[in-house]
PDB file of C-alpha atoms and ligand atoms in Angstrom:
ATOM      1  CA  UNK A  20      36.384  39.816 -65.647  1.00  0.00           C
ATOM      2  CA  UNK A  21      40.111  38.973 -67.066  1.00  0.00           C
ATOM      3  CA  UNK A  22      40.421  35.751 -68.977  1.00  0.00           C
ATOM      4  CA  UNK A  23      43.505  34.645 -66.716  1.00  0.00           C
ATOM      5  CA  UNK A  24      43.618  36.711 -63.423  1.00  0.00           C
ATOM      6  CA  UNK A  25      46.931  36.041 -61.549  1.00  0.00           C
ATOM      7  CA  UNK A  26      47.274  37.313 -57.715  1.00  0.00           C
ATOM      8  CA  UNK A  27      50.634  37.223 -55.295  1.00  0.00           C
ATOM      9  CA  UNK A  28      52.100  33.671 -57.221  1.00  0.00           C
ATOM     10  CA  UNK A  29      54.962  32.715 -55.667  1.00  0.00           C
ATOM     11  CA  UNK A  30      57.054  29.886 -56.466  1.00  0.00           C
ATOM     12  CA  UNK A  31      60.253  28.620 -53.976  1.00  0.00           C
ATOM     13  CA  UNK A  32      62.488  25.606 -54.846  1.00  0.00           C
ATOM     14  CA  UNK A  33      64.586  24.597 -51.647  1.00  0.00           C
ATOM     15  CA  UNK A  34      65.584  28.363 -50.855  1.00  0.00           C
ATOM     16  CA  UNK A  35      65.491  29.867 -54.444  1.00  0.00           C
ATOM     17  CA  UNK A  36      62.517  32.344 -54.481  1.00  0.00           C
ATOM     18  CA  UNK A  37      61.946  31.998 -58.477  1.00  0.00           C
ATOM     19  CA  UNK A  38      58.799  33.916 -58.276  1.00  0.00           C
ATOM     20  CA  UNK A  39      57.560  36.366 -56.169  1.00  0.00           C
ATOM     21  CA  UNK A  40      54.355  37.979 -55.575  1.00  0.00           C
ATOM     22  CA  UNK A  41      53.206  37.842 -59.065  1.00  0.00           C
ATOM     23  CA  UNK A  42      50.590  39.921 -59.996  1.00  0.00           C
ATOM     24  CA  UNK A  43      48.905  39.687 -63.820  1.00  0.00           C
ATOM     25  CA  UNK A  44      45.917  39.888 -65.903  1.00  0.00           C
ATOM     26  CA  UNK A  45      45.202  38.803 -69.208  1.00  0.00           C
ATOM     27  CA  UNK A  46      42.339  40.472 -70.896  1.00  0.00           C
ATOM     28  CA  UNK A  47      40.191  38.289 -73.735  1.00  0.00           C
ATOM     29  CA  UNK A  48      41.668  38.240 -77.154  1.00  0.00           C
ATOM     30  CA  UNK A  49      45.108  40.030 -76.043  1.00  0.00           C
ATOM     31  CA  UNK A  50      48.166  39.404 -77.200  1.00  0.00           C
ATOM     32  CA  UNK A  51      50.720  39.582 -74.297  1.00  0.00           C
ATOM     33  CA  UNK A  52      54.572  39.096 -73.655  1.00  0.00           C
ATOM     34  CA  UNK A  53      56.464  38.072 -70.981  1.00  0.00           C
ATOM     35  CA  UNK A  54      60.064  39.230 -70.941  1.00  0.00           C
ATOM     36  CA  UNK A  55      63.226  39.197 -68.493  1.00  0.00           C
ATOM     37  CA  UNK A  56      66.875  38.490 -68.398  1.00  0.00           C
ATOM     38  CA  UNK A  57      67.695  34.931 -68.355  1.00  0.00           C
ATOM     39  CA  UNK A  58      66.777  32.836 -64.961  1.00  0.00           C
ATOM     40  CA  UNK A  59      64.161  35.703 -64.696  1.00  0.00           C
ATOM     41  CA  UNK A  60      61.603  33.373 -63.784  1.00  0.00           C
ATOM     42  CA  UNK A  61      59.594  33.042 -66.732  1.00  0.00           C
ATOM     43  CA  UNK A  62      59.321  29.367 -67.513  1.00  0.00           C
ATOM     44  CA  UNK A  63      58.857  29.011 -63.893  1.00  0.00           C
ATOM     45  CA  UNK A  64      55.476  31.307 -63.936  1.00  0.00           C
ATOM     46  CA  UNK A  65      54.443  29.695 -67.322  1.00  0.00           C
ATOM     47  CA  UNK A  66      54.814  26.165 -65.422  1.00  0.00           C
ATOM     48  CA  UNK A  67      52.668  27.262 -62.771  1.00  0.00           C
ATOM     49  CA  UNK A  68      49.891  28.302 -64.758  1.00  0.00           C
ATOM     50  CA  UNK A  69      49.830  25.315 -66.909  1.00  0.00           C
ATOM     51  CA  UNK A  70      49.775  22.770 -63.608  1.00  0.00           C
ATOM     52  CA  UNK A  71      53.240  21.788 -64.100  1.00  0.00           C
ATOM     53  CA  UNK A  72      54.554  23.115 -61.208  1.00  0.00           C
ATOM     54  CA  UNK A  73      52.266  23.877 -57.808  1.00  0.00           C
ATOM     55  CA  UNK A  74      52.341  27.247 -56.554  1.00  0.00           C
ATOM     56  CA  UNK A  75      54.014  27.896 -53.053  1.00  0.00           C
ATOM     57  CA  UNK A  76      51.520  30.948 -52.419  1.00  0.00           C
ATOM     58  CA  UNK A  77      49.008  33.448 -54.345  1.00  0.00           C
ATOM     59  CA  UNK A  78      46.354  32.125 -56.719  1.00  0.00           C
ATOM     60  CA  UNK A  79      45.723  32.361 -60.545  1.00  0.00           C
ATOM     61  CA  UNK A  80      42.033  31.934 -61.636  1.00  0.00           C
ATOM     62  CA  UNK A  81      40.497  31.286 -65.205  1.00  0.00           C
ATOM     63  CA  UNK A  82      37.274  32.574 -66.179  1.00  0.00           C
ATOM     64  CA  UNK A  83      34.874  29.596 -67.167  1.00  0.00           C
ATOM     65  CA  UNK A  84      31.143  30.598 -68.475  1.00  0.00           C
ATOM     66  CA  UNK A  85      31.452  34.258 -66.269  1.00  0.00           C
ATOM     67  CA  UNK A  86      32.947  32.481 -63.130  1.00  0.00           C
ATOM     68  CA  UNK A  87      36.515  32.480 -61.680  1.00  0.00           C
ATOM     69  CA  UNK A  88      37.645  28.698 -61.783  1.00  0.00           C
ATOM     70  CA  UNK A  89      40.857  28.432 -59.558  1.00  0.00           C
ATOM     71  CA  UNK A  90      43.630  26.355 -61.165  1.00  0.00           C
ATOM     72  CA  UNK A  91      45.819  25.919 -58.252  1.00  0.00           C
ATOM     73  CA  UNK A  92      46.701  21.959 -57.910  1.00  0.00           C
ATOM     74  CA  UNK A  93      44.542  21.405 -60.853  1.00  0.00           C
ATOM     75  CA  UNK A  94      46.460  18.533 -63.243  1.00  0.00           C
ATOM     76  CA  UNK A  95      48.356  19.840 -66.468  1.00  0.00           C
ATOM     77  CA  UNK A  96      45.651  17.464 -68.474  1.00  0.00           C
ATOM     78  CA  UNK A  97      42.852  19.074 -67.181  1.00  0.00           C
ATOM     79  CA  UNK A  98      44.153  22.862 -67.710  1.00  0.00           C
ATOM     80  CA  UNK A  99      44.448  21.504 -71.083  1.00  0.00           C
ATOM     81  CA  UNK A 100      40.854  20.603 -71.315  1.00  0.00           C
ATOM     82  CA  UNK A 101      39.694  23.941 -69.932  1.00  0.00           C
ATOM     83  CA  UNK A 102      41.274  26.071 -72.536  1.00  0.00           C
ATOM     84  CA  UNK A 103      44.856  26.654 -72.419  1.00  0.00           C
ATOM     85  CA  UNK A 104      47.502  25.317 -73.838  1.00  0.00           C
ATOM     86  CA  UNK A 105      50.733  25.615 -74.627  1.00  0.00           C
ATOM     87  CA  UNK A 106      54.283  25.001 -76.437  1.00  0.00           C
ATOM     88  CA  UNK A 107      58.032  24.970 -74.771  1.00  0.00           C
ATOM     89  CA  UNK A 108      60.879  26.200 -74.741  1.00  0.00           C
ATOM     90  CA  UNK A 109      62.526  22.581 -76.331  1.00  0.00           C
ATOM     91  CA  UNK A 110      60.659  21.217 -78.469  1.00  0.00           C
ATOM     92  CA  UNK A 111      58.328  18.640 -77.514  1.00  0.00           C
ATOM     93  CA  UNK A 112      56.812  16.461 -80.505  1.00  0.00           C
ATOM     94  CA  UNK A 113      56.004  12.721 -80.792  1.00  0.00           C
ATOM     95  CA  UNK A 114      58.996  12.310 -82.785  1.00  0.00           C
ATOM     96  CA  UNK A 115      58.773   9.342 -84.321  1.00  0.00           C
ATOM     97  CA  UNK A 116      54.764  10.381 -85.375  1.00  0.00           C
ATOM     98  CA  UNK A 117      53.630  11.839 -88.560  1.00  0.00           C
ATOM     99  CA  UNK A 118      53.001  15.776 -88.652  1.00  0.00           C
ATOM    100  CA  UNK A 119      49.347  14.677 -88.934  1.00  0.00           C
ATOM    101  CA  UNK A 120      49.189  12.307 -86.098  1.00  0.00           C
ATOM    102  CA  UNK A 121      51.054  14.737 -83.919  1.00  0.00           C
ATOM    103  CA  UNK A 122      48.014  17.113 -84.417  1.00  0.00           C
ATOM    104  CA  UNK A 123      45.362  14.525 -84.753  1.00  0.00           C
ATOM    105  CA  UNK A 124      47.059  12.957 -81.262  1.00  0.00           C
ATOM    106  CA  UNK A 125      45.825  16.253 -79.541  1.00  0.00           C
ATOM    107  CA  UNK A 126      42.186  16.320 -80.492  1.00  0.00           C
ATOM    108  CA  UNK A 127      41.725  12.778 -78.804  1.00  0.00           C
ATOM    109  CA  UNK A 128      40.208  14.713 -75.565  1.00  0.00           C
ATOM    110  CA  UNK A 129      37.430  15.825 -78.265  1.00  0.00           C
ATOM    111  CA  UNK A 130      36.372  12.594 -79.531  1.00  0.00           C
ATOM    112  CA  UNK A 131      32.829  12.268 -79.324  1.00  0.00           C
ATOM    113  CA  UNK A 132      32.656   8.016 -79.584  1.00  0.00           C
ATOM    114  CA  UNK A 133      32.994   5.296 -76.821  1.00  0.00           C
ATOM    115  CA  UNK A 134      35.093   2.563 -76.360  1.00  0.00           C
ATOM    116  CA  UNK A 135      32.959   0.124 -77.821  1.00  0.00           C
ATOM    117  CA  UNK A 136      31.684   2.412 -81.096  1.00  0.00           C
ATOM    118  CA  UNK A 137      35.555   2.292 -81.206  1.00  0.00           C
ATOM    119  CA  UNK A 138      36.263  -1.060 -80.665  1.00  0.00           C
ATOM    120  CA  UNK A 139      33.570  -2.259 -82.885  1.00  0.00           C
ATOM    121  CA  UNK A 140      34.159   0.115 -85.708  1.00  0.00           C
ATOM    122  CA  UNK A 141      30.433   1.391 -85.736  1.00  0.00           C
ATOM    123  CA  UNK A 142      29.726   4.093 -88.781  1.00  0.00           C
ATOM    124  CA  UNK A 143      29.644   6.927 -85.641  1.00  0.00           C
ATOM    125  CA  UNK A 144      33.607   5.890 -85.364  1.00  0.00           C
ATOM    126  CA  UNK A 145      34.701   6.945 -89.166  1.00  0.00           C
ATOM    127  CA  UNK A 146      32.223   9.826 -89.138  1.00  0.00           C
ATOM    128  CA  UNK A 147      34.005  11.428 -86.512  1.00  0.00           C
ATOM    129  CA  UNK A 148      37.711  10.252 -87.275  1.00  0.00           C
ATOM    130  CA  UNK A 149      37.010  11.879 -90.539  1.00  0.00           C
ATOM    131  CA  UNK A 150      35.634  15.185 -88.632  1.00  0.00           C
ATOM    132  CA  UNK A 151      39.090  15.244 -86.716  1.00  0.00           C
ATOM    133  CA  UNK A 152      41.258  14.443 -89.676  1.00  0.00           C
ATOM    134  CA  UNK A 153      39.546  17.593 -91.528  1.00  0.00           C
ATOM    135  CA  UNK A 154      40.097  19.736 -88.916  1.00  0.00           C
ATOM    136  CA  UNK A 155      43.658  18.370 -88.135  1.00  0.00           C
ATOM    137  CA  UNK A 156      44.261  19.237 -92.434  1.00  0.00           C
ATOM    138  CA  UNK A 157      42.594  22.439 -92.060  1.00  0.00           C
ATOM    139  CA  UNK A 158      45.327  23.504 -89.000  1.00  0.00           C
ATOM    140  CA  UNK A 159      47.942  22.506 -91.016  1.00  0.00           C
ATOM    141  CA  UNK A 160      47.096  24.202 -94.010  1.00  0.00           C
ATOM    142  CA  UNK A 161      47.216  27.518 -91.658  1.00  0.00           C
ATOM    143  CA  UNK A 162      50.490  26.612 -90.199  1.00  0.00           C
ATOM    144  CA  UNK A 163      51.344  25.865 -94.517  1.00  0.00           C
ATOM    145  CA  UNK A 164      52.036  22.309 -93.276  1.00  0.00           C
ATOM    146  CA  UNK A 165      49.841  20.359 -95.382  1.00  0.00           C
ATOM    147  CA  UNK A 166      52.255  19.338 -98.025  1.00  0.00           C
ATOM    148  CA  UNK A 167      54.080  17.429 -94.902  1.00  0.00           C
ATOM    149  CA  UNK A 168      51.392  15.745 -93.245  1.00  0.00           C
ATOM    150  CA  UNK A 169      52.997  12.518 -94.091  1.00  0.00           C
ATOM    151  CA  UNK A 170      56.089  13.484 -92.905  1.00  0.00           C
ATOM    152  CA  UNK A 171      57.905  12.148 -89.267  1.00  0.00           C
ATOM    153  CA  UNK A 172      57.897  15.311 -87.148  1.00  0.00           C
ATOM    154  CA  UNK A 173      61.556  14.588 -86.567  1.00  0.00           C
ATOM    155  CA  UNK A 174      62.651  14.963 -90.309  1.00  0.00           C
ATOM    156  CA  UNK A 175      61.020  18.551 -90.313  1.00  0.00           C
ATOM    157  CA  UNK A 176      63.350  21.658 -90.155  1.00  0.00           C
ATOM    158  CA  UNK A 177      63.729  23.471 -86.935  1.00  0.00           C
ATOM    159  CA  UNK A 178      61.388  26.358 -88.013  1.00  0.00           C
ATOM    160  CA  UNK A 179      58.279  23.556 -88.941  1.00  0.00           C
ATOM    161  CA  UNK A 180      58.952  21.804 -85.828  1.00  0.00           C
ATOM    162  CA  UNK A 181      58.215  25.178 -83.907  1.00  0.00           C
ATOM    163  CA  UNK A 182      55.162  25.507 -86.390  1.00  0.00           C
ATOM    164  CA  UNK A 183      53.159  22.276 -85.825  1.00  0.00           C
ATOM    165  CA  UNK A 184      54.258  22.255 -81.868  1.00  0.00           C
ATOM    166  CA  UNK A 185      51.563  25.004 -82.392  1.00  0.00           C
ATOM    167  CA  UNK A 186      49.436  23.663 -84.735  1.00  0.00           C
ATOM    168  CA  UNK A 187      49.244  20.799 -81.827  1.00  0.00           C
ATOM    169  CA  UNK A 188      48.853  23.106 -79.363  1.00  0.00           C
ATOM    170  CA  UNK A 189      46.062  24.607 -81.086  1.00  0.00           C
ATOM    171  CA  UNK A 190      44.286  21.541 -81.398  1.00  0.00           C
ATOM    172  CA  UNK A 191      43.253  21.355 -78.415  1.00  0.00           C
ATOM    173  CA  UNK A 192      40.498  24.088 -78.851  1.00  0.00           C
ATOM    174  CA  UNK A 193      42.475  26.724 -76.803  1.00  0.00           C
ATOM    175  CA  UNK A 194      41.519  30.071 -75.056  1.00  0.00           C
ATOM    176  CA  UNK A 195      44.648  30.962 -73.868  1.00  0.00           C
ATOM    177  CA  UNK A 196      47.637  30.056 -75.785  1.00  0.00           C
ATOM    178  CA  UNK A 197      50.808  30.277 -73.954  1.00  0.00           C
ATOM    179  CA  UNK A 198      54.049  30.375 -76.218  1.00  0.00           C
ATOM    180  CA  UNK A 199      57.703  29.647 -75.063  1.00  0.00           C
ATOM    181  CA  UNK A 200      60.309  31.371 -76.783  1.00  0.00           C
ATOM    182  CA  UNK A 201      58.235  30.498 -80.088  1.00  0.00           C
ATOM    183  CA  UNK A 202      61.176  32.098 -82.198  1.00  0.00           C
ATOM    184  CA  UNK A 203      64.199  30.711 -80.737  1.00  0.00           C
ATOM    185  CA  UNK A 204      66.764  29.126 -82.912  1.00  0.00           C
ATOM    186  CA  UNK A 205      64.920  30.420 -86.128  1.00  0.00           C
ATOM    187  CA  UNK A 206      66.230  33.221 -88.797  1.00  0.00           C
ATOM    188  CA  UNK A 207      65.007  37.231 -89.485  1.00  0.00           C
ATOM    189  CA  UNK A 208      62.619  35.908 -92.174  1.00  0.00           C
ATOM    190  CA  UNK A 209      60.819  33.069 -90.510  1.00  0.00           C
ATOM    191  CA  UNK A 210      60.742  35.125 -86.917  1.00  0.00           C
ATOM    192  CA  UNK A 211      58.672  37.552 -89.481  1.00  0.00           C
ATOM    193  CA  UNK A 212      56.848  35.032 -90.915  1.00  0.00           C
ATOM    194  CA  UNK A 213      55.822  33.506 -87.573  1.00  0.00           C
ATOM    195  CA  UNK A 214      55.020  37.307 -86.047  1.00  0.00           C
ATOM    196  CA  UNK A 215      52.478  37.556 -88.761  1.00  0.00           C
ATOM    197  CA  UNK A 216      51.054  33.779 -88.116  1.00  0.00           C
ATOM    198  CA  UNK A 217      51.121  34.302 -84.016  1.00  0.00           C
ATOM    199  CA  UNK A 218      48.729  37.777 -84.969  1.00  0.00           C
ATOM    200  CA  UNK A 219      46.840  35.715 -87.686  1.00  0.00           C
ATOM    201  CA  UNK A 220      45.811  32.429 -85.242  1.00  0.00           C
ATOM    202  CA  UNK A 221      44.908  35.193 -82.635  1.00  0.00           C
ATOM    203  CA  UNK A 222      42.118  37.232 -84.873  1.00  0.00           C
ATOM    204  CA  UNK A 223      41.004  34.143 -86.570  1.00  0.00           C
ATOM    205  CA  UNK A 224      40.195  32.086 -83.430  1.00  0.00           C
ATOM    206  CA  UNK A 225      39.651  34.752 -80.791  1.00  0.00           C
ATOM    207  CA  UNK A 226      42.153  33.379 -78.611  1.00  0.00           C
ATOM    208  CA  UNK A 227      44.100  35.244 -76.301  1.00  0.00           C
ATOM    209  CA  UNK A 228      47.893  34.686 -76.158  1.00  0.00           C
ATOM    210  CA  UNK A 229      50.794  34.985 -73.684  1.00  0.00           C
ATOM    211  CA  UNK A 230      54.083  34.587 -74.961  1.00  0.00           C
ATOM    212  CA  UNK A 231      57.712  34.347 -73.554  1.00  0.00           C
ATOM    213  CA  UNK A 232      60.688  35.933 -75.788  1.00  0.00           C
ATOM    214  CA  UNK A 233      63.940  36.803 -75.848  1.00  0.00           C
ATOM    215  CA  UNK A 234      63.608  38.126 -79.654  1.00  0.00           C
ATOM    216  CA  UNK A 235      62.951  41.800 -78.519  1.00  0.00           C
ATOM    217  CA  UNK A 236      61.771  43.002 -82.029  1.00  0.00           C
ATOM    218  CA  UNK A 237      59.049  40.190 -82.123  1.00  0.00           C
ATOM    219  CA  UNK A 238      57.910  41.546 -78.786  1.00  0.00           C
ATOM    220  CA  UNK A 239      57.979  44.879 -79.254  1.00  0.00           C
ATOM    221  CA  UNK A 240      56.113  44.373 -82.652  1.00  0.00           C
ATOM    222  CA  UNK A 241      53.839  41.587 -81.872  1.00  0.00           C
ATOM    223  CA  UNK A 242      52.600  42.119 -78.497  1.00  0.00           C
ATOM    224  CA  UNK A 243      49.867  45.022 -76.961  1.00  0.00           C
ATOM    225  CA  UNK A 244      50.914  44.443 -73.343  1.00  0.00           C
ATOM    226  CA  UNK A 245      54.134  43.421 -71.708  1.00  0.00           C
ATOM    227  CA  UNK A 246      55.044  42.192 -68.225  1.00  0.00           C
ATOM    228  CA  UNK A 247      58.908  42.156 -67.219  1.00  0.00           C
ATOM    229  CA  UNK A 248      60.077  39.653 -64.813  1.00  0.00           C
ATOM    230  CA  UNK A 249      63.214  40.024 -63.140  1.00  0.00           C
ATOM    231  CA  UNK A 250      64.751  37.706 -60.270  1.00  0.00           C
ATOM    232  CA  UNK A 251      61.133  36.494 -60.257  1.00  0.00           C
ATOM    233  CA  UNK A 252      59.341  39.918 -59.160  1.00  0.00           C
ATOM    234  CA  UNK A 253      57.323  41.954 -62.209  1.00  0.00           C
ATOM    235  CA  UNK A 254      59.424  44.755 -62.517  1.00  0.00           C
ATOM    236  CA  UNK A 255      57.653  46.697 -64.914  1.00  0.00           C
ATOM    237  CA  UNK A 256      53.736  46.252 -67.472  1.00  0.00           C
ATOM    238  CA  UNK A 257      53.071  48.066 -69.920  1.00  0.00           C
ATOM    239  CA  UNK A 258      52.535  48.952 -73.564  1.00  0.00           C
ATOM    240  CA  UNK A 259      55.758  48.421 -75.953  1.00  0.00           C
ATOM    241  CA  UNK A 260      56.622  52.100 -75.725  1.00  0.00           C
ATOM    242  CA  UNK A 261      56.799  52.270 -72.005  1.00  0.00           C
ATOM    243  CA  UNK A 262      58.554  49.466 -71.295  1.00  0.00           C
ATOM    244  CA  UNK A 263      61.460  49.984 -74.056  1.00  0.00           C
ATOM    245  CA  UNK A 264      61.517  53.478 -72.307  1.00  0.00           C
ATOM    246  CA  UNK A 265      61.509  52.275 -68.538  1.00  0.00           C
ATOM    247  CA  UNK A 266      64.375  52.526 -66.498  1.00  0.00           C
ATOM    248  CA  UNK A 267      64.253  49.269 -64.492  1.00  0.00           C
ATOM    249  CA  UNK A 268      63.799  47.125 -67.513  1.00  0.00           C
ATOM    250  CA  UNK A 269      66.768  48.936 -68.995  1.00  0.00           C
ATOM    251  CA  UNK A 270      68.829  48.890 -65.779  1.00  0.00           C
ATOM    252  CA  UNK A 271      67.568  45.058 -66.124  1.00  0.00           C
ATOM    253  CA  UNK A 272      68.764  44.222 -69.321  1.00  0.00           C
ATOM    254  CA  UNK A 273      72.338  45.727 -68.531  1.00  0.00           C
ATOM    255  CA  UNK A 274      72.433  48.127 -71.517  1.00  0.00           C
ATOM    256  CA  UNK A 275      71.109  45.575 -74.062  1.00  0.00           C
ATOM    257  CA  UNK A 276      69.181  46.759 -76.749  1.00  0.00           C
ATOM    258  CA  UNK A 277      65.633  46.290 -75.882  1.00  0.00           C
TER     259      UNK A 277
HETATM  260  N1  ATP B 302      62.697  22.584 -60.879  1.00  0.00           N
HETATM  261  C1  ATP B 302      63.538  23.493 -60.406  1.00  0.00           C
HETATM  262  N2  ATP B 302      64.256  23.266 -59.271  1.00  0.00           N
HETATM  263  C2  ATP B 302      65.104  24.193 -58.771  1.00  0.00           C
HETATM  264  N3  ATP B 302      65.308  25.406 -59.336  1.00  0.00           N
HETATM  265  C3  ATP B 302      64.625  25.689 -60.462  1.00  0.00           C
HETATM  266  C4  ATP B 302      63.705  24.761 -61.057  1.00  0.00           C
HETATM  267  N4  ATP B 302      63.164  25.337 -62.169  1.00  0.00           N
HETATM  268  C5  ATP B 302      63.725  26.560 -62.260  1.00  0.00           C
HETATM  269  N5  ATP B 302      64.585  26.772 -61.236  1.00  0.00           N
HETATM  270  C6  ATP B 302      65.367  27.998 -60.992  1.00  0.00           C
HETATM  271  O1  ATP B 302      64.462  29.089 -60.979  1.00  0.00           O
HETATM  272  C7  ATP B 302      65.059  30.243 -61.577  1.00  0.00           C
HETATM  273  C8  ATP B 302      64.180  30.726 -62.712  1.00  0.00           C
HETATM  274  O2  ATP B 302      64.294  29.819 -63.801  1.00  0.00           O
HETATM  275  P1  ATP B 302      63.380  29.901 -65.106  1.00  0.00           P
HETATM  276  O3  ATP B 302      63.739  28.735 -65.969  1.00  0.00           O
HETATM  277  O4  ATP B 302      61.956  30.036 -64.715  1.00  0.00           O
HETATM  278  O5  ATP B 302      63.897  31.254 -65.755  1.00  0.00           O
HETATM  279  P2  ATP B 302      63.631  31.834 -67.219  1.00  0.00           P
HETATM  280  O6  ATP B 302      63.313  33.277 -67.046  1.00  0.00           O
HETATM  281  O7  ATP B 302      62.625  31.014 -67.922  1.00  0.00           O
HETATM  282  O8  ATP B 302      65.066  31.675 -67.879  1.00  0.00           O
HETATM  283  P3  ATP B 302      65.507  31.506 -69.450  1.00  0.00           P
HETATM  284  O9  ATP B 302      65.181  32.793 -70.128  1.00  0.00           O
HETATM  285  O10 ATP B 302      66.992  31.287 -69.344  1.00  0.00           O
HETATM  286  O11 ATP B 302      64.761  30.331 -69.986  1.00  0.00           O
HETATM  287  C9  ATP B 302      66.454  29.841 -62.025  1.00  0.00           C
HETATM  288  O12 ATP B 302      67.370  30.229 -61.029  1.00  0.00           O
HETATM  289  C10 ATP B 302      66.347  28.329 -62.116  1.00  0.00           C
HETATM  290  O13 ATP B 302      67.612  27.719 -61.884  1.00  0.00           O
END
């Protein structure tokens, strides 16, 4: 059974079909991209599947303990909870929070106290706070964030900010890790460094990731499958090789170098 089984999603916004009869699977522990020319329809999909948005028609399905949980209508919080998370396109941080809060902020659905153990400041309460602040240290040292934990997530370069909106993301236990545009606005040698880190988090925590790009040598190097959306249909899956070969993505892309 796929991890994330997608059938027929369609999505319409007062007479502007931005999906249509969407059909995709994502296999455990694959690494995935989703391409297309811009107003394709990929933020759209990726807003579906994380609850944002409800879909108009078709179904997508996550498999929980061997069984197909449907996800349509279910709340963004509790998509989170059952495994999959994700980053977006602008950046979306607590600002005006530490780097380690920001992280520490995202394990709070895993704390394993009540209110009044809380409240009361029982020995239970730092036992686990200190659990969640060696795990939060532990991300960051894999995202090489440590050093900044301190920090305000605003006063972070571009390029960290991207890193710890993972980090975050990754707090939250995931199976599925969606990723939009995780490269954008960052140079040659960080877009390397973060291809290497995407592949790293996937192998070390046996996650599965989809991922939205426009940075066509990060795809083409980073990702075993790709789906291409265009006007909101899939116009072409495949491995790397086929798809910079097919015709339709190239008629797609206009020319572009894909
Ligand atoms: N909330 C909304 N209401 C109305 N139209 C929307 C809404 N969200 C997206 N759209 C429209 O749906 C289409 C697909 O947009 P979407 O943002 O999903 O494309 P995209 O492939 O992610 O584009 P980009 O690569 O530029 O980010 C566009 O025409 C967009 O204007």
């Amino acid at each position: 059974m796929p991890l994330l089984s997608v059938k027929k999603l369609t999505k319409n916004f007062d007479g502007l079909c931005a999906n249509s009869n969407v059909n995709m699977e994502i296999n455990e522990g694959e690494l995935v991209g989703l391409i297309g020319p811009n107003g394709a329809g990929k933020t759209t999909l990726f807003n579906m599947l994380t609850g944002v948005y409800v879909p108009s028609e078709g179904t997508i399905e996550f498999e929980k303990d061997g069984k197909a949980v449907k996800l349509n209508g279910v709340k963004p919080y509790k998509i989170t909870a059952m495994g999959l998370a994700r980053t977006f396109q602008n950046i979306r941080l607590f600002k005006e929070m530490t780097v380690l809060d920001n992280v520490l902020i995202a394990m709070n659905k895993d704390v394993k106290y009540g209110t009044i153990t809380a409240l009361l400041r029982l020995p239970a309460f730092y036992k686990e706070e200190e659990k969640m602040r060696k795990k939060a240290m532990e991300l960051l040292k894999i995202f090489h964030l440590e050093d900044k934990k301190d920090e305000l997530a605003s006063n972070l370069p571009y390029g960290e900010q991207r890193r710890l909106e993972i980090a975050r993301a990754m707090a939250t236990n995931p199976k599925l890790l969606f990723l939009d545009e995780p490269a954008a606005g960052m140079n040659p040698q960080e877009t390397a460094e973060l291809t290497n880190l995407i592949r790293f988090i996937r192998d070390e925590f046996h996650i599965s990731i989809l991922l939205i790009e426009h940075d066509m040598s990060l795809v083409m190097n980073l990702c075993e499958r790709i789906y291409v959306l265009d006007y909101g249909k899939i116009i072409a899956s495949g491995v790397p090789e086929e798809i910079k070969t097919n015709k339709r993505v190239i008629e797609a892309y206009l020319g572009e170098e894909i």
